[in-house]
Amino acid sequence: MKAFEYFEVECEDAVGGDAYRQIAADILGDLDLIKVIGRLHIYIDPKVPLFLAVGVTRKLPRLVRLRDFANVLEQGGGVVIDISDETYLSQLLNILWERFGRDLVEQPDRWTIQIRSGDVNPSDIEDLVVFDPTESLAKDLIYALQYIAPEGFKVRRQLVKEGRFYYVASENTLEEGMVERLLAEKFAKIGVTV
Amino acid sequence: MTLVPITYKGGVYRHDEILDLIDDLGGYVIQKHHLAQEVVLQCLVPKEDIEYLRTVARPLAGEVIEAPLVGTEIAVVSPSLEIHHLPHTSCDVAEYLRRVGAKTNVIGLSRGFGKRIANLNIEERDVINEHDCAVYLLGNFEECIKEKLPTLRRGITVPVIVAGAPSKERLQAIIDPPAEGYVGDLGRVAHRMRKEEELDPLDRVVEEVSRVLSAYREEIAKDPLSISPARLMVILDEKLQITAESTHPTPITVQIAGLRVKVAYETYAEQLRALEIEEGVTVGDVAEVLPSRMRNYIWLKIRPFSETNIMV
C-alpha cells in the first residue's frame, strides 16, 4: 500500500486534530482508498463547526471497454460476442438490453451473447465503455469522507472532478463566500490552484 | 455480613458443588453462563468466606476473581447508532465493563450527535434513569463536549461518567456543573482498541465507574434497603420460575437498589406485588413495582428501611 504524498489534519484543538488524523487513516485504509488518494488536507474548526477536506486523486485505471474482455464477430444478421472474462458481464448485459431491447439480446451460454439486429456495427460495439472506475470512485470517496466527518454535519457541499475532490460539511448555514475562500486557501496547501 | 461481588470461572465438572456452597454460605448467584466446557458465575459471597471458596475451588481448577461491578446495571450512552460511533468505543467500553461483572446496555440516542443539534428525548432520559449509572461516550473536541453535554444530561438523575478525547483535567475544567466521573483520552476512534495504550483508558472507565458506584452504595448503606436486591431476585425466581421460562440472558437483572424483571408488566405486576416474601411481607410492601420504559418489562425499585420499617 503506497502512502499519501501529503496528508495533514489542521485543527486548533490539537487533541481532536490528532484523533481525526487517526480516524481518517483508519477509514481510508479500511475502505481501500489510500492508493487512490495522492494528497489530502483536512481542516476542522469545531467553533463554527466546520469540517473541510480537499485532495487530489492519483491516476486511475482507464475505462474498461468491451474489447478488453471479449471478441466481436459478425454472424448472419447480427453479431456474436465471445466473452473471455466475466467480471463486467452484468454491466455489459444491462447496457446491451438498454440499447437493443431484451428481445434482441440473447445469452445462449455463459460465454456468448448474440445480438439479432441488422444495424449493429461490430467496431462500434468493440469500443463500448462497459465500466468507468471514476464513477464508483466518486461514490466511495464521498462515502469515506462522510464517514470520517463528525456525524450530524448535514449542511454540505461536495465535488469529485478532474483528479481533485473536496467535501465541506457543517451543522450551520455558512457565510456567503466562506467556503470558496477556505477551499482556495486549502487547495493551495496541496499545490492546486482553483 | 458483607457480600463481596466475585466472578467464578471453572469447568462444568462438579460445578454444582460450588453453586451449593455459595447458597449454603448465604451468597447469591446473579448470573450463570455456560460456555462449552466452562462455567462462569457472577455472584455475591460473604467477605470472610472467599478464602474458603478458593480452597474448595482449587481441586476443581476453578478461579475466584474479584469483580467490583457484579450486581449493577450500567447504561453506555452513545450519541447515535450510526457507523461513526459503533461498533468501536461503545462496544469496547460495554464489553470491558461486562468483564468485571456489570450488566451493560448500550443506548444509542436518536439525535445525540452534532454540537448545536444534539438532543435527548423523554424516552431516552427515562431509560437512562432506570440504570445505576450512565457512561457518556462523547467525541474528540472540547468545544463540542462543552456545548452538548448539558443538553444530553438534562433530567438525568443517576450518576454520570463522561468520557472524551480531551484529558481528564480538561474535561473537569469544561464541564459545568461537574459530572460524577471523568475519563480522558477516550474519544471517537475508528478501529478496535487493542494496543496497551488504548486499553489503559478502558481500565480507567472501570475504575471510575467502580468509584462512583461505591460512593452510591455507601450512600445507600446509611439508610439500608428493606431487602437485598440479590435476595429478592432469588425469591422471585423461585416462586415465579422466571429464568426457567425465559430466553433472556439475564431474565432478572440485579441493580444496586432494584431489579429489572423481564416479564410483561400488564400480566405480572399484580401477581408480583402480592407475592409473599416471608411472614406476610409482600413484594409490594418493600418495593415499588413500576412499568419499565425498556420494552414492557417491570422495574422494581426497592424502598429503604426508613420508608417501610421492614427488613427482610
CSV table of N, CA and C in Angstrom, one decimal, chain B residues 5 9 54 58 115 132 202 205 240 261 277:
chain,number,residue,atom,x,y,z
B,5,PRO,N,-18.8,-8.8,45.6
B,5,PRO,CA,-19.0,-9.3,44.3
B,5,PRO,C,-17.8,-10.1,43.7
B,9,LYS,N,-14.8,-18.7,37.7
B,9,LYS,CA,-14.6,-19.4,36.4
B,9,LYS,C,-14.1,-20.8,36.6
B,54,ARG,N,-12.2,-20.3,47.7
B,54,ARG,CA,-11.0,-20.5,46.8
B,54,ARG,C,-10.4,-21.9,47.1
B,58,ARG,N,-10.1,-24.9,44.3
B,58,ARG,CA,-8.7,-25.2,43.8
B,58,ARG,C,-8.6,-26.6,43.1
B,115,LYS,N,-23.2,19.2,17.5
B,115,LYS,CA,-22.8,20.1,18.6
B,115,LYS,C,-24.0,20.9,19.0
B,132,ASP,N,-28.1,2.1,37.1
B,132,ASP,CA,-27.3,2.5,38.3
B,132,ASP,C,-26.4,3.7,38.0
B,202,LEU,N,-9.7,2.3,29.0
B,202,LEU,CA,-10.8,1.3,29.3
B,202,LEU,C,-10.7,0.9,30.8
B,205,VAL,N,-12.1,3.6,32.8
B,205,VAL,CA,-13.5,3.6,32.8
B,205,VAL,C,-14.0,2.7,34.0
B,240,LEU,N,-41.7,-17.7,40.9
B,240,LEU,CA,-42.4,-17.5,39.6
B,240,LEU,C,-41.7,-18.2,38.4
B,261,VAL,N,-37.2,-6.9,35.9
B,261,VAL,CA,-37.8,-8.3,35.7
B,261,VAL,C,-38.3,-8.3,34.3
B,277,ILE,N,-42.9,-12.6,50.6
B,277,ILE,CA,-41.5,-12.9,50.8
B,277,ILE,C,-41.3,-13.8,52.0
